[in-house]
Amino acid sequence: MGTIGLIAGGGRFPLLFAESARRAGHRVVAAAHVNQTDPALEKLVDGITWVKLGQFGKVLEALKAGGCHQVVMLGSIAKARFFRDAWLDGLGVQVLARLATKTDDSVLRAIAAGLEERGLPVIDPTAYLQDRLAREGVMGKREPTEEQWADARYGLELARAIGRLDLGQTVVVKDRMAVAVEALEGTDACIRRGGELAKEGAVVVKAVKPQQDRRFDLPAVGPDTIDSMKAAGCAVLAVEAGATLVMDLEEMVHRADRARIALVGLR
């Protein structure tokens, strides 16, 4: 087992990764962002350096000093914080100078390229998150009806199709009809709109975009997803097994069972 570097943003992802990687026997050394990363990460890693946004040279130095030969990038970075907290060092200026446009994807790819050129490749984190990925089959007490299984399988095909167009990852289906498709508004808003149109009993399906770069963008569901579905009157959540990150599975299953929502993984 080796040492893996973690460039951490906000949210639960970095903490879940650190727990899973260390449980599997790996050392985890983190570069965490001031005003972004949850301080609880300090207790879950073997070493941590706090950096400001744009201090890529400091990130590189800290992770290499910690014995890392590869790195993952997990967690959110609020764009508003970039303008408020950014503190570009020499490497940060070099990385961002390459960009023609500063979209989320282009920035992440530029950072990854800059790190790889200096001997620290950014890798897909799913190999370290196997215990956090959705498993195939029913994950709670409630099983979908045959009609709902059919909707889920149709929804998986549809979600993959919209993914190829780089729209979203989520669809809402009822009676083999697409009721709502995720776009810029995000998963929860798609679920709400689907529930309003389907009235009740809809199936929510989330899948990986076929061209998705998993180094930066993992589809994820969690307890809050179940809460949104309950409020919208949806009946089934189907996710792509082996590829969707499930946050706090035990709590998610508990809420799904209590709300009489079926939770399943499909391939």
Coordinates of C-alpha atoms in Angstrom, one line a residue:
M1 CA 0.0 0.0 0.0
G2 CA 1.3 3.5 -0.8
T3 CA 0.7 7.1 -0.1
I4 CA -2.1 9.0 -2.0
G5 CA -2.3 12.7 -2.2
L6 CA -5.7 14.4 -1.7
I7 CA -6.3 17.9 -3.0
A8 CA -9.4 18.7 -1.0
G9 CA -12.2 21.2 -1.6
G10 CA -15.5 21.5 0.3
G11 CA -18.2 19.1 1.1
R12 CA -18.2 15.4 2.3
F13 CA -16.3 13.9 -0.7
P14 CA -12.8 14.5 0.7
L15 CA -13.7 13.1 4.1
L16 CA -15.3 9.9 2.6
F17 CA -12.3 9.4 0.4
A18 CA -9.9 9.7 3.3
E19 CA -11.9 7.2 5.4
S20 CA -12.1 4.7 2.7
A21 CA -8.5 4.9 1.5
R22 CA -7.1 4.6 5.0
R23 CA -9.5 1.7 5.8
A24 CA -7.9 0.0 2.7
G25 CA -4.5 0.5 4.2
H26 CA -3.3 3.5 2.3
R27 CA -1.6 6.6 3.7
V28 CA -3.4 9.9 2.8
V29 CA -1.6 13.2 2.7
A30 CA -3.9 16.2 2.0
A31 CA -3.6 19.7 0.7
A32 CA -6.8 21.4 2.0
H33 CA -8.2 24.8 1.1
V34 CA -8.7 27.6 3.6
N35 CA -12.4 28.6 4.0
Q36 CA -13.4 25.6 1.8
T37 CA -12.4 22.3 3.2
D38 CA -14.0 20.9 6.4
P39 CA -11.4 21.0 9.3
A40 CA -12.6 17.6 10.3
L41 CA -10.4 16.2 7.5
E42 CA -7.4 16.8 9.8
K43 CA -8.3 13.8 11.9
L44 CA -8.8 11.5 8.9
V45 CA -5.5 11.9 7.1
D46 CA -1.8 11.2 7.9
G47 CA -0.7 14.7 7.0
I48 CA -2.3 18.0 6.0
T49 CA -1.2 21.3 4.6
W50 CA -3.6 24.3 4.4
V51 CA -3.4 26.4 1.3
K52 CA -5.2 29.3 -0.3
L53 CA -6.8 29.0 -3.7
G54 CA -4.2 29.3 -6.4
Q55 CA -1.2 28.2 -4.4
F56 CA -0.5 25.3 -6.7
G57 CA 3.3 25.4 -6.0
K58 CA 2.6 24.9 -2.3
V59 CA 0.2 22.1 -3.1
L60 CA 2.8 20.3 -5.2
E61 CA 5.6 20.8 -2.6
A62 CA 3.5 19.6 0.3
L63 CA 2.3 16.4 -1.5
K64 CA 5.7 15.5 -2.8
A65 CA 7.2 16.0 0.6
G66 CA 4.5 13.7 2.1
G67 CA 5.7 10.9 -0.2
C68 CA 2.8 11.1 -2.8
H69 CA 3.3 9.8 -6.3
Q70 CA -0.3 10.3 -7.5
V71 CA -3.2 12.5 -6.4
V72 CA -6.9 12.8 -6.4
M73 CA -9.0 16.0 -6.6
L74 CA -12.2 15.9 -4.6
G75 CA -14.7 18.4 -3.2
S76 CA -16.3 21.6 -4.4
I77 CA -14.6 25.0 -4.8
A78 CA -17.1 28.0 -4.8
K79 CA -16.3 30.3 -7.7
A80 CA -17.1 33.3 -5.6
R81 CA -14.3 32.2 -3.2
F82 CA -11.8 32.3 -6.1
F83 CA -12.2 36.0 -6.5
R84 CA -12.2 36.6 -2.7
D85 CA -9.5 34.2 -1.5
A86 CA -7.3 33.4 -4.5
W87 CA -3.6 33.8 -3.8
L88 CA -1.8 32.8 -7.0
D89 CA 1.8 31.7 -6.6
G90 CA 4.2 31.3 -9.5
L91 CA 2.9 27.9 -10.6
G92 CA -0.7 29.1 -10.2
V93 CA 0.0 32.0 -12.6
Q94 CA 1.6 29.6 -15.1
V95 CA -1.3 27.1 -15.0
L96 CA -4.0 29.7 -15.4
A97 CA -2.1 31.6 -18.1
R98 CA -2.7 28.7 -20.4
L99 CA -6.4 29.0 -20.3
A100 CA -8.4 30.5 -23.2
T101 CA -11.6 30.2 -21.1
K102 CA -12.0 29.7 -17.4
T103 CA -14.8 27.0 -17.3
D104 CA -14.8 24.5 -14.4
D105 CA -13.6 21.7 -16.7
S106 CA -10.8 23.7 -18.4
V107 CA -9.5 24.9 -15.0
L108 CA -9.4 21.4 -13.6
R109 CA -7.8 20.0 -16.7
A110 CA -5.1 22.7 -16.6
I111 CA -4.4 22.0 -13.0
A112 CA -4.1 18.3 -13.6
A113 CA -1.8 18.8 -16.6
G114 CA 0.4 21.2 -14.6
L115 CA 0.7 18.6 -11.7
E116 CA 1.4 15.7 -14.1
E117 CA 4.1 17.6 -15.9
R118 CA 5.8 17.9 -12.5
G119 CA 5.5 14.2 -11.6
L120 CA 2.2 14.1 -9.8
P121 CA -0.5 12.6 -12.0
V122 CA -4.2 13.1 -11.1
I123 CA -6.0 9.8 -11.1
D124 CA -9.6 8.5 -11.0
P125 CA -10.5 8.1 -7.2
T126 CA -13.0 5.3 -7.7
A127 CA -10.3 2.6 -7.1
Y128 CA -10.1 3.9 -3.5
L129 CA -13.9 4.3 -3.1
Q130 CA -15.1 0.8 -3.8
D131 CA -16.9 0.6 -0.5
R132 CA -18.7 3.8 -1.3
L133 CA -20.0 2.9 -4.8
A134 CA -23.6 1.7 -5.4
R135 CA -23.9 -2.0 -5.5
E136 CA -26.2 -3.8 -8.0
G137 CA -29.7 -4.8 -6.9
V138 CA -32.0 -3.6 -4.1
M139 CA -30.3 -1.7 -1.4
G140 CA -33.2 -1.3 1.0
K141 CA -36.3 -3.1 2.2
R142 CA -38.6 -2.0 -0.6
E143 CA -38.4 -3.6 -4.1
P144 CA -39.7 -1.9 -7.2
T145 CA -42.7 -3.4 -9.1
E146 CA -42.2 -4.9 -12.5
E147 CA -43.4 -1.7 -14.0
Q148 CA -41.0 0.4 -12.0
W149 CA -38.1 -2.0 -13.0
A150 CA -39.0 -1.4 -16.6
D151 CA -39.1 2.4 -16.1
A152 CA -35.7 2.2 -14.3
R153 CA -34.1 0.2 -17.2
Y154 CA -35.5 2.6 -19.7
G155 CA -34.4 5.6 -17.6
L156 CA -30.8 4.2 -17.5
E157 CA -30.7 4.2 -21.3
L158 CA -32.2 7.7 -21.4
A159 CA -29.8 9.0 -18.8
R160 CA -26.8 7.7 -20.7
A161 CA -28.1 9.2 -23.9
I162 CA -28.5 12.7 -22.5
G163 CA -25.0 12.2 -20.9
R164 CA -23.6 11.8 -24.4
L165 CA -24.9 15.3 -25.1
D166 CA -23.2 16.6 -21.9
L167 CA -26.5 17.8 -20.5
G168 CA -27.0 16.1 -17.1
Q169 CA -26.9 12.8 -15.3
T170 CA -30.5 12.4 -14.1
V171 CA -33.9 11.7 -15.6
V172 CA -37.3 11.2 -14.2
V173 CA -39.5 8.5 -15.9
K174 CA -43.0 7.2 -15.6
D175 CA -44.7 4.6 -17.8
R176 CA -41.6 4.6 -20.0
M177 CA -42.0 8.3 -20.7
A178 CA -39.4 10.9 -19.9
V179 CA -41.0 13.3 -17.5
A180 CA -38.0 15.5 -16.6
V181 CA -34.4 15.7 -17.8
E182 CA -31.6 17.3 -15.8
A183 CA -29.8 20.3 -17.3
L184 CA -28.2 23.3 -15.7
E185 CA -30.6 23.4 -12.7
G186 CA -29.2 20.3 -11.1
T187 CA -30.5 17.0 -9.7
D188 CA -32.9 18.2 -6.9
A189 CA -34.6 20.7 -9.2
C190 CA -35.0 17.9 -11.9
I191 CA -36.6 15.7 -9.2
R192 CA -39.0 18.4 -8.1
R193 CA -40.1 19.2 -11.7
G194 CA -40.5 15.5 -12.4
G195 CA -42.6 15.0 -9.3
E196 CA -44.9 17.9 -10.2
L197 CA -45.5 16.5 -13.7
A198 CA -45.8 12.8 -12.8
K199 CA -47.9 13.6 -9.7
E200 CA -46.7 10.4 -7.9
G201 CA -44.9 7.1 -8.4
A202 CA -42.1 8.4 -10.7
V203 CA -38.7 6.7 -11.1
V204 CA -35.6 8.8 -10.8
V205 CA -32.5 7.5 -12.6
K206 CA -28.9 8.7 -12.3
A207 CA -26.1 7.5 -14.6
V208 CA -22.5 8.3 -15.5
K209 CA -22.0 10.4 -18.7
P210 CA -20.2 8.0 -21.2
Q211 CA -17.4 10.6 -21.8
Q212 CA -17.2 11.7 -18.1
D213 CA -13.8 12.3 -16.7
R214 CA -14.0 10.6 -13.4
R215 CA -10.9 12.3 -12.1
F216 CA -13.0 15.4 -11.6
D217 CA -16.7 14.5 -11.7
L218 CA -18.3 11.6 -9.9
P219 CA -22.1 11.2 -9.9
A220 CA -23.3 11.0 -6.3
V221 CA -26.4 10.5 -4.3
G222 CA -27.1 10.8 -0.6
P223 CA -29.8 11.2 2.1
D224 CA -30.7 14.6 0.8
T225 CA -31.6 13.0 -2.6
I226 CA -34.1 10.8 -0.8
D227 CA -35.6 13.9 1.0
S228 CA -36.1 15.6 -2.4
M229 CA -37.7 12.5 -3.8
K230 CA -40.1 12.2 -0.8
A231 CA -41.2 15.8 -1.2
A232 CA -41.8 15.2 -4.9
G233 CA -43.7 12.0 -4.5
C234 CA -41.2 9.8 -6.4
A235 CA -41.2 6.1 -5.7
V236 CA -37.8 4.7 -7.0
L237 CA -34.2 5.8 -7.1
A238 CA -32.1 3.8 -9.6
V239 CA -28.4 4.6 -9.9
E240 CA -25.6 3.1 -12.1
A241 CA -24.0 0.4 -10.0
G242 CA -20.3 0.4 -9.6
A243 CA -20.1 4.0 -10.8
T244 CA -22.2 6.2 -8.5
L245 CA -20.9 7.4 -5.2
V246 CA -23.3 6.8 -2.3
M247 CA -22.8 9.1 0.6
D248 CA -23.8 7.8 4.0
L249 CA -25.5 4.6 2.6
E250 CA -26.9 3.4 6.0
E251 CA -28.7 6.7 6.6
M252 CA -29.8 6.9 3.0
V253 CA -31.3 3.4 3.2
H254 CA -33.0 4.3 6.5
R255 CA -34.7 7.4 5.0
A256 CA -35.7 5.5 1.8
D257 CA -37.3 2.7 3.8
R258 CA -39.1 5.2 6.0
A259 CA -40.4 7.1 2.9
R260 CA -41.3 3.8 1.1
I261 CA -38.9 4.6 -1.7
A262 CA -37.1 1.8 -3.4
L263 CA -33.3 2.2 -3.8
V264 CA -31.6 0.1 -6.5
G265 CA -28.4 -0.2 -8.5
L266 CA -28.5 -1.1 -12.2
R267 CA -25.8 -2.0 -14.8

